[in-house]
Coordinates of C-alpha atoms in Angstrom, one line a residue:
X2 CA -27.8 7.0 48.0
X3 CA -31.0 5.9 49.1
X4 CA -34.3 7.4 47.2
X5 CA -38.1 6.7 48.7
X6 CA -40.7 7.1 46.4
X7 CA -44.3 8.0 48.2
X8 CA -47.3 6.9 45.3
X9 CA -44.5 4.0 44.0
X10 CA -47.9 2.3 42.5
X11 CA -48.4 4.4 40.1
X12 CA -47.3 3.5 36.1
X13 CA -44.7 6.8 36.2
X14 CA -43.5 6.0 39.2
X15 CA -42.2 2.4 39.2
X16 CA -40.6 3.6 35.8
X17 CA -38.9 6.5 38.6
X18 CA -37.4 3.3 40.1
X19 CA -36.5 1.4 37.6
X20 CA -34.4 4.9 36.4
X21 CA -33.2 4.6 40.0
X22 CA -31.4 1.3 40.5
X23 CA -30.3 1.9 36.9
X24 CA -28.2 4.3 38.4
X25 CA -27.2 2.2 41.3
X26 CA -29.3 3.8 43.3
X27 CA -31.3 2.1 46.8
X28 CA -35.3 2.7 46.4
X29 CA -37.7 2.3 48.8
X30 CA -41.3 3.2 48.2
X31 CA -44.7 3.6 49.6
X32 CA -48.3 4.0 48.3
X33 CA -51.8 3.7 50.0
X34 CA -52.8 0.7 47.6
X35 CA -49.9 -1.1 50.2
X36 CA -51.0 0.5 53.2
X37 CA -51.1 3.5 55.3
X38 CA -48.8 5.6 55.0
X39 CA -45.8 5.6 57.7
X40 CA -43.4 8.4 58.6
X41 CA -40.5 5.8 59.6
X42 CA -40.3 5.2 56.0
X43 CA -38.7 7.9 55.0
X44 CA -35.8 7.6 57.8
X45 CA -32.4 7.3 56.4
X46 CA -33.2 8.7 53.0
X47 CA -31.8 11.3 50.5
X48 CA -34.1 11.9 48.7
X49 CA -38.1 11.6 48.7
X50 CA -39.8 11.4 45.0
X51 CA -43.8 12.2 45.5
X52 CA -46.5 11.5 42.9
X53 CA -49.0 14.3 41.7
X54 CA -51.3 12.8 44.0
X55 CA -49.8 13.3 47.1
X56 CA -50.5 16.1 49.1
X57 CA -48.0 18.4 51.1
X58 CA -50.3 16.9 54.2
X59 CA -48.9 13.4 53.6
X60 CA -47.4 12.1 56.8
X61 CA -44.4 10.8 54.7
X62 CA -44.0 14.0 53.6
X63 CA -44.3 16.3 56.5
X64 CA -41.7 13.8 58.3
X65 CA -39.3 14.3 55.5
X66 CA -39.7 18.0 55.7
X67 CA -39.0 17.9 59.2
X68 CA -35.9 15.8 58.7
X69 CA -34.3 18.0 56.1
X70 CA -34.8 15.6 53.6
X71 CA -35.1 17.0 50.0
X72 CA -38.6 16.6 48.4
X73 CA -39.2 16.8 44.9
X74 CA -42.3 15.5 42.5
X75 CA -42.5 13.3 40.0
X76 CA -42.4 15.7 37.5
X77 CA -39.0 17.2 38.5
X78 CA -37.5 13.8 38.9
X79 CA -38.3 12.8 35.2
X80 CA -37.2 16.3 34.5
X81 CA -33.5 15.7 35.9
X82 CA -33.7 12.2 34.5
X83 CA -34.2 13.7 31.2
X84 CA -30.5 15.6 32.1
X85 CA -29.1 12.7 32.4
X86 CA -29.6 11.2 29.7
X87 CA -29.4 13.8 27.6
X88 CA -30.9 13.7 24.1
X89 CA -35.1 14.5 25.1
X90 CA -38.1 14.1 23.0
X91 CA -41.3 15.2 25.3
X92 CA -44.5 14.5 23.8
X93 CA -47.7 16.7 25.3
X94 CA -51.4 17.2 25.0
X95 CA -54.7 16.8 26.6
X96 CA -55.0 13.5 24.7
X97 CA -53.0 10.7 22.6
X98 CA -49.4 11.6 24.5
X99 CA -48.8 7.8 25.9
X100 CA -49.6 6.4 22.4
X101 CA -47.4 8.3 20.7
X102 CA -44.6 8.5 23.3
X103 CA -45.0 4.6 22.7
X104 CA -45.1 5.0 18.9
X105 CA -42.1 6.7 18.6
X106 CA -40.6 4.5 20.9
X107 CA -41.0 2.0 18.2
X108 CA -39.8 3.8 15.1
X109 CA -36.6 4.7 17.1
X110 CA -36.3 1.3 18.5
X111 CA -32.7 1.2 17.0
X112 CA -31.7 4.3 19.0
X113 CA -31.7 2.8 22.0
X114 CA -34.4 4.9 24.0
X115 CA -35.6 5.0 27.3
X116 CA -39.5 5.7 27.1
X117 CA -41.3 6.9 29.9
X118 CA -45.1 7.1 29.6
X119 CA -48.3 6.8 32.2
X120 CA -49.8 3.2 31.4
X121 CA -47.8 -0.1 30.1
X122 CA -47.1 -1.4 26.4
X123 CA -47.1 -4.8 25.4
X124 CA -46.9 -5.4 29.4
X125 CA -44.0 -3.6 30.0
X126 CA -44.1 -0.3 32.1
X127 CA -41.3 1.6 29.3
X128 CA -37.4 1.4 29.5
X129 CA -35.9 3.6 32.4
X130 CA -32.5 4.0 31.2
X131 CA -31.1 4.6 27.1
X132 CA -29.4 7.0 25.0
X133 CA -32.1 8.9 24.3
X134 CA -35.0 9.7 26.3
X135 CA -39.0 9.5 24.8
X136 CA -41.3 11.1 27.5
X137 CA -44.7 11.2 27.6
X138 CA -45.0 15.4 29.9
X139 CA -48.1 15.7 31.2
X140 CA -49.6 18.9 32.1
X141 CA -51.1 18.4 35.3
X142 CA -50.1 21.1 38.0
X143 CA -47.7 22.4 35.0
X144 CA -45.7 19.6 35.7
X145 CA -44.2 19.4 32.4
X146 CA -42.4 23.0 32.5
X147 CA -39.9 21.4 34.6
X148 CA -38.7 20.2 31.1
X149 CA -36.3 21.7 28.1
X150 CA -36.8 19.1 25.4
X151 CA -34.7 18.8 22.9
X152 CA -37.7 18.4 20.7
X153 CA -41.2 19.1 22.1
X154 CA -44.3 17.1 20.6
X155 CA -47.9 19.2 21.2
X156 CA -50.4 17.0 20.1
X157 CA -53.6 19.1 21.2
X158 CA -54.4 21.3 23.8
X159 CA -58.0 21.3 25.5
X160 CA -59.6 21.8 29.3
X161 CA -59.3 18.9 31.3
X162 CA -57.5 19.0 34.4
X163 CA -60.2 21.6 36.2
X164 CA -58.9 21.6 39.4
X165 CA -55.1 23.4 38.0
X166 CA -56.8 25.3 34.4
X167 CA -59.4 28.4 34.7
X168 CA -60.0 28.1 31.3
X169 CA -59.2 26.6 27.5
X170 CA -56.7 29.6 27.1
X171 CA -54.9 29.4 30.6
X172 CA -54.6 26.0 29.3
X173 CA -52.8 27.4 25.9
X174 CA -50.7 29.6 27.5
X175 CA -49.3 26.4 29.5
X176 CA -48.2 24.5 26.3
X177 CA -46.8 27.6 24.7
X178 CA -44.9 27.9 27.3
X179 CA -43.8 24.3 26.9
X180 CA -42.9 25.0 23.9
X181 CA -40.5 28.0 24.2
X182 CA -38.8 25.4 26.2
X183 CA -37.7 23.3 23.6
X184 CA -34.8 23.2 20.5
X185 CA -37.4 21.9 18.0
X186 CA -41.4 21.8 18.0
X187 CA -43.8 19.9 16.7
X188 CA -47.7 21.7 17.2
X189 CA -51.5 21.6 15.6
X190 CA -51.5 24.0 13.0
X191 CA -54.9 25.1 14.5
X192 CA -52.5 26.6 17.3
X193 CA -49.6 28.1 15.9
X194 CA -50.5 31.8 16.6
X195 CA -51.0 31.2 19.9
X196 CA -47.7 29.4 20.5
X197 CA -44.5 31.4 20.8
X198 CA -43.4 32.2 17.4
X199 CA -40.6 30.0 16.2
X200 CA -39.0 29.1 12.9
X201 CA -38.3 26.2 13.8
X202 CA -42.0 24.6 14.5
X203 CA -43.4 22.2 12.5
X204 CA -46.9 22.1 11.9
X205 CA -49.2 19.2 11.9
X206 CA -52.7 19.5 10.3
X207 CA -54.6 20.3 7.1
X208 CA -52.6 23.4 6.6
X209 CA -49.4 22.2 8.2
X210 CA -46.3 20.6 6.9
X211 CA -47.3 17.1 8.1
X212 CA -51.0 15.8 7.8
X213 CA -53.1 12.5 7.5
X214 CA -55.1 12.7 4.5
X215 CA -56.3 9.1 4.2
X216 CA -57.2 6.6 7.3
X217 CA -58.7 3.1 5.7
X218 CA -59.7 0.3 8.4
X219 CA -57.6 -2.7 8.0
X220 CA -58.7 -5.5 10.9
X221 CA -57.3 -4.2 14.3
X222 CA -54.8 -1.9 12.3
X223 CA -55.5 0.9 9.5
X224 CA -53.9 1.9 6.1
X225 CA -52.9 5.6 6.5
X226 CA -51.2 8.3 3.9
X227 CA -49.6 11.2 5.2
X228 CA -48.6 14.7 3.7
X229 CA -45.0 15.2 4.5
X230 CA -42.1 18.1 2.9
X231 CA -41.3 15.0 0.8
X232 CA -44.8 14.0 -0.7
X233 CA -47.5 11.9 0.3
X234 CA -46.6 8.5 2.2
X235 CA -48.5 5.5 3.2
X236 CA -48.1 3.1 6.2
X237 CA -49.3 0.3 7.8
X238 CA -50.6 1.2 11.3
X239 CA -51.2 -1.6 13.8
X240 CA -53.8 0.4 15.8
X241 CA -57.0 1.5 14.9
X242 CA -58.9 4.8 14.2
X243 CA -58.8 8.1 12.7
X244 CA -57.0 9.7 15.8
X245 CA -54.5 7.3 16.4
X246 CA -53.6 8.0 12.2
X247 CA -53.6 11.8 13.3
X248 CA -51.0 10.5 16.6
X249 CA -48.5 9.1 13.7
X250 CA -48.7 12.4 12.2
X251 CA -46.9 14.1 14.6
X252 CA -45.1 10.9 15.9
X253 CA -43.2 10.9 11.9
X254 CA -42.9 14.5 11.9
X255 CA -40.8 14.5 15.3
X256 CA -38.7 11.3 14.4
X257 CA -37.6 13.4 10.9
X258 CA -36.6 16.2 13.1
X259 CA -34.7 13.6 14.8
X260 CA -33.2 12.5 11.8
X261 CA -35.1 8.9 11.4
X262 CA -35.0 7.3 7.9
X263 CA -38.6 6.5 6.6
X264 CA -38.0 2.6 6.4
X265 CA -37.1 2.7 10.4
X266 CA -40.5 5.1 10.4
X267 CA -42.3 2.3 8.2
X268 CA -41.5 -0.5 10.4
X269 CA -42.1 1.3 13.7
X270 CA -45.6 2.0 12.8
X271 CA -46.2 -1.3 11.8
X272 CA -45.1 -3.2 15.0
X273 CA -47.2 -0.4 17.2
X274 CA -50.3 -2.3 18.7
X275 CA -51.6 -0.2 20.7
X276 CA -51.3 1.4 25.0
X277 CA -52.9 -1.4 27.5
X278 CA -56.4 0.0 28.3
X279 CA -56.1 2.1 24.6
X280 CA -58.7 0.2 22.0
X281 CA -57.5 -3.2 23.7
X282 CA -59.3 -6.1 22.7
X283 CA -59.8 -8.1 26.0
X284 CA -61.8 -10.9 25.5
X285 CA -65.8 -11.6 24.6
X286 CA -69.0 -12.1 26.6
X287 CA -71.9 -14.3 25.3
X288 CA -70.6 -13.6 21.5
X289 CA -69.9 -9.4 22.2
X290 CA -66.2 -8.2 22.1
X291 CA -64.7 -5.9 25.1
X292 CA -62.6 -4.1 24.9
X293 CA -60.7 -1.9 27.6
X294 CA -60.4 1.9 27.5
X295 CA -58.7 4.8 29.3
X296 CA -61.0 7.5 27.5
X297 CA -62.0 9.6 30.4
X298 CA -62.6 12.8 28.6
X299 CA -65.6 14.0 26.4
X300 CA -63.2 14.3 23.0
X301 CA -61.7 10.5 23.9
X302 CA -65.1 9.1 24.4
X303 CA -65.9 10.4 20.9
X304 CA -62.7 9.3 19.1
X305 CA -63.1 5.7 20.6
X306 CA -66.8 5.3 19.5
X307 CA -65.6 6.4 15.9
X308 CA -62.7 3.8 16.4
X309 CA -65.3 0.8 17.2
X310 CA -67.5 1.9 14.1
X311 CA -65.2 1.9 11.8
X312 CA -63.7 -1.6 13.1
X313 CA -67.4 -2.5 12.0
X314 CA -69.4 -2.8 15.3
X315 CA -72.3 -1.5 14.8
X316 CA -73.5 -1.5 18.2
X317 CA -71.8 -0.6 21.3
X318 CA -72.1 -0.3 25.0
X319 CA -70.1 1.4 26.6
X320 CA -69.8 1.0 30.4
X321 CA -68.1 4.4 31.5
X322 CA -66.4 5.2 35.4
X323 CA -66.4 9.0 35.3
X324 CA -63.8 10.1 36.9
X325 CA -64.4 12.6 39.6
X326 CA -67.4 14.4 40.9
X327 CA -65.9 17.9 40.0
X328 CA -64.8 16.7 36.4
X329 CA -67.7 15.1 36.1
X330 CA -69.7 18.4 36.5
X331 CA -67.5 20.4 34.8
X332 CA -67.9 18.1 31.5
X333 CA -71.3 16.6 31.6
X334 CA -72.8 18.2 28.7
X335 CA -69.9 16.7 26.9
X336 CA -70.3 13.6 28.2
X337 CA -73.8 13.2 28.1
X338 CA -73.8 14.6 24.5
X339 CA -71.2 11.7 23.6
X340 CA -72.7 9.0 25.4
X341 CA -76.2 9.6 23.7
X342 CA -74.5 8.4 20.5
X343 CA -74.6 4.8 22.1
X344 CA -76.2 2.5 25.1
X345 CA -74.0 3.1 28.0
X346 CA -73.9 2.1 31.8
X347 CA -72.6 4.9 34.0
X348 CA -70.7 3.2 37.0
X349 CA -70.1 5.3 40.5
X350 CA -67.8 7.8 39.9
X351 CA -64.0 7.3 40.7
X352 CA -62.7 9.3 43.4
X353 CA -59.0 9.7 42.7
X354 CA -59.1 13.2 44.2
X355 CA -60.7 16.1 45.4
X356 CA -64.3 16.2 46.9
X357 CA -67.9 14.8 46.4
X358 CA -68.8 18.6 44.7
X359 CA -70.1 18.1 41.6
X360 CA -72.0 15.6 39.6
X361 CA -72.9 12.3 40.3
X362 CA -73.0 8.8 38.0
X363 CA -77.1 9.4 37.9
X364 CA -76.8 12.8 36.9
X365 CA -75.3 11.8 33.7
X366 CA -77.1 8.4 33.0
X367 CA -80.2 11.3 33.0
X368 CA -78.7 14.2 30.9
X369 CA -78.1 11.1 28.5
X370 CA -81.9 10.3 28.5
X371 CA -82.7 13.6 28.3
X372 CA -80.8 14.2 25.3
X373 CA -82.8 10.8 23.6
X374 CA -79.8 8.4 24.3
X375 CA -80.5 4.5 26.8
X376 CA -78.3 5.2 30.1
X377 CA -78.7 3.3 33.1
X378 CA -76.4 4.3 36.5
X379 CA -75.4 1.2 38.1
X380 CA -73.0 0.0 40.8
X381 CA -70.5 -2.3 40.0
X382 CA -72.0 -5.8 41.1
X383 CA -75.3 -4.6 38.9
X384 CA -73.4 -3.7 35.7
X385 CA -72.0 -7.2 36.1
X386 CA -74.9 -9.0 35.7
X387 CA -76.7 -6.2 33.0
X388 CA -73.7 -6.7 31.2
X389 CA -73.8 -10.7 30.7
X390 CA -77.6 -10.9 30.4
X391 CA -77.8 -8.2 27.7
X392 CA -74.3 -8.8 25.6
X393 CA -75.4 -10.7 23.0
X394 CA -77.5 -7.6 21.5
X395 CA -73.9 -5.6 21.0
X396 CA -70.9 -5.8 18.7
X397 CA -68.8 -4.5 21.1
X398 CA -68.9 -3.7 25.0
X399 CA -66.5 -1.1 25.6
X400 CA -65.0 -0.6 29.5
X401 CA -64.1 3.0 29.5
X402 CA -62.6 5.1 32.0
X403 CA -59.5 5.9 33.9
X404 CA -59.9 4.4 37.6
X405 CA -60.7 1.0 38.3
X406 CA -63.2 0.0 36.3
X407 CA -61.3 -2.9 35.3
X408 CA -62.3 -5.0 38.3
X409 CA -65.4 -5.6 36.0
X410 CA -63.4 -7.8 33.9
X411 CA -63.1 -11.4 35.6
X412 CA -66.8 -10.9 36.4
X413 CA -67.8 -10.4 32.4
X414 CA -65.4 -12.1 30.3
X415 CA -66.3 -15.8 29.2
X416 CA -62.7 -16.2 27.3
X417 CA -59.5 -14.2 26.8
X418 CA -58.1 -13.0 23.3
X419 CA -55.5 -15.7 23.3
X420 CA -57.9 -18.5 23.8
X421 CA -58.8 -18.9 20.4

């Protein structure tokens, strides 16, 4: 059997692949970092896998619908992979799912699980084939109702994807209905009356069953104590920041359901460092740290800023690609409000889909002034070189954003975190 992915670029979809010839299956795949796309491609397939991303317009697509060749999207793929392998934790929510998809994938290391998130860990992409499955189920397009977790993880829910949401409470009734899906729940306790009421749900928060009550800064890690059914306990986290403490909240609460013993839950926390492009130390310029961020969203922003002060920088710049001109209208306030907090450079906005309707990078670097904070708007040779010559004044230069923003790096950094 022969399956061809169309978007195989993309962080979910070479894990699709690796799934794939796990099963001893023959992949082919296309994507438009790679070149254009080509209808011939598909010829001779089974099956064609397509990313969110790619429209029904695709010429790889229409040729496979006019071949009889059966189409499915990524999220339906993961969904029958999830089948397959049986056993299914999904973990959910506007922010924090690929960290702590990746942090339980950890504390269950001896379980032998296959994770599947969006980004890469320690290097790695996730493992596409185990006893267990750990998948991050993203929300996009609804993409995760395709899924019937065995235990469902609902780490927040807020507006983000505009172009598929009306509103915060179409966006609610989405992971509610997530949730019905599942055996076993894990939710915010700020949300339990709006998700489908079962006995079975665990809450997470200051009225919940599970709860961080203490996050101390330790280096690049923290020193956390959580509220659990069985009394307070303390761990060693290897990441930073009050929001990654509040991710190993519900990270222990689902590996209990799960029937994990707290040592295995100790040591699992411990080893996490940290999501490439999540808080990730990168290197230094002219004596300032930089780090690499995927914080693309108005509540990220602000979680990462209160990471890098409590890490002890006590100024930052933060050099932020918006992403989209319609996401980038639909949030400016936010982001402007956020961004106020600290210096920032506003790069050109990312286009990863969708039209130029909306705002623009200089429309934000204002609403920033206007709102007393020091934005400039620049393109990406500029920020460059207002980067090196004004680095030395910062703690920390932060490179946020979820498009490609990190071509700044080789043009910024004077050293790497392993040269010493």
């Amino acid at each position: 059997m022969r399956v061809h992915l169309i978007g195989c670029e993309g962080a979910g979809m070479k894990w699709m692949a690796d799934h794939y010839r796990g099963k001893g299956y023959e992949v082919s795949g296309s994507d438009i970092l790679l070149g254009p796309s080509d209808p011939g491609r598909v010829k001779g397939a089974d099956l064609v896998v397509y990313s969110a991303a790619v429209p029904e317009s695709d010429p790889e697509r229409r040729a496979a619908k006019a071949a009889g060749i059966k189409q499915i999207s990524r999220a339906e793929a993961l969904a029958a992979a999830a089948a397959v392998i049986g056993k299914c934790i999904a973990v959910a929510g506007t922010h924090g799912k690929t960290t702590t998809a990746c942090m339980l994938g950890e504390i269950l290391r001896a379980y032998d699980p296959a994770v599947f998130f969006g980004g890469t860990y320690r290097g790695e992409r996730g493992r596409a084939n185990g006893d267990i499955l750990i998948a991050e189920a993203c929300e996009y397009r609804r993409g995760f109702l395709y899924m019937s977790p065995d235990i469902a993880v609902v780490l927040n829910a807020e507006l983000d994807h505009t172009d598929c949401y009306s509103s915060s409470a179409d966006v609610v009734r989405a992971f509610a209905a997530f949730v019905a899906r599942s055996e076993d729940a894990v939710i915010p306790d700020a949300f339990t009356g709006a998700f489908v009421p079962r006995s079975h749900a665990v809450a997470v928060g200051r009225t919940g069953s599970y709860a961080c009550i203490d996050c101390v800064p330790r280096g690049t890690g923290s020193d956390i104590a959580l509220k659990t059914p069985e009394g307070v306990r303390r761990f060693r986290l290897g990441v930073p920041g009050r929001h990654n403490a509040e991710n190993a909240a519900f990270a222990v609460a689902a590996a209990r359901i799960f029937g994990a013993h707290w040592q295995e839950i100790a040591e699992g926390l411990e080893r996490f460092t940290g999501v490439d492009r999540r808080l990730q130390l990168v290197g230094s310029v002219r004596g300032a740290a930089v780090y690499s961020d995927y914080a693309h969203h108005p509540s990220e922003l602000a979680a990462s800023l209160s990471a890098y002060r409590d890490m002890g920088y006590e100024r930052v710049l933060a050099v932020f690609q918006p992403h989209t001109h319609e996401r980038l209208g639909a949030f400016l306030d936010g982001f402007a409000e956020v961004l106020s907090r600290c210096d920032s450079v506003i790069l050109p906005v990312f286009r990863a889909r969708g039209t130029d309707e909306g705002a623009c990078s200089e429309d934000l670097a204002r609403r920033i002034t206007e709102k007393g904070g020091r934005s400039v708007a620049l393109g990406m040779p500029e920020a460059a070189a207002y980067i090196k010559e004004n680095a030395p004044v910062y703690g920390a230069i932060a490179v946020t954003g979820a498009g490609d923003n990190e071509r700044l790096l080789p043009y910024i950094l004077d050293r790497l975190p392993s040269d010493g």
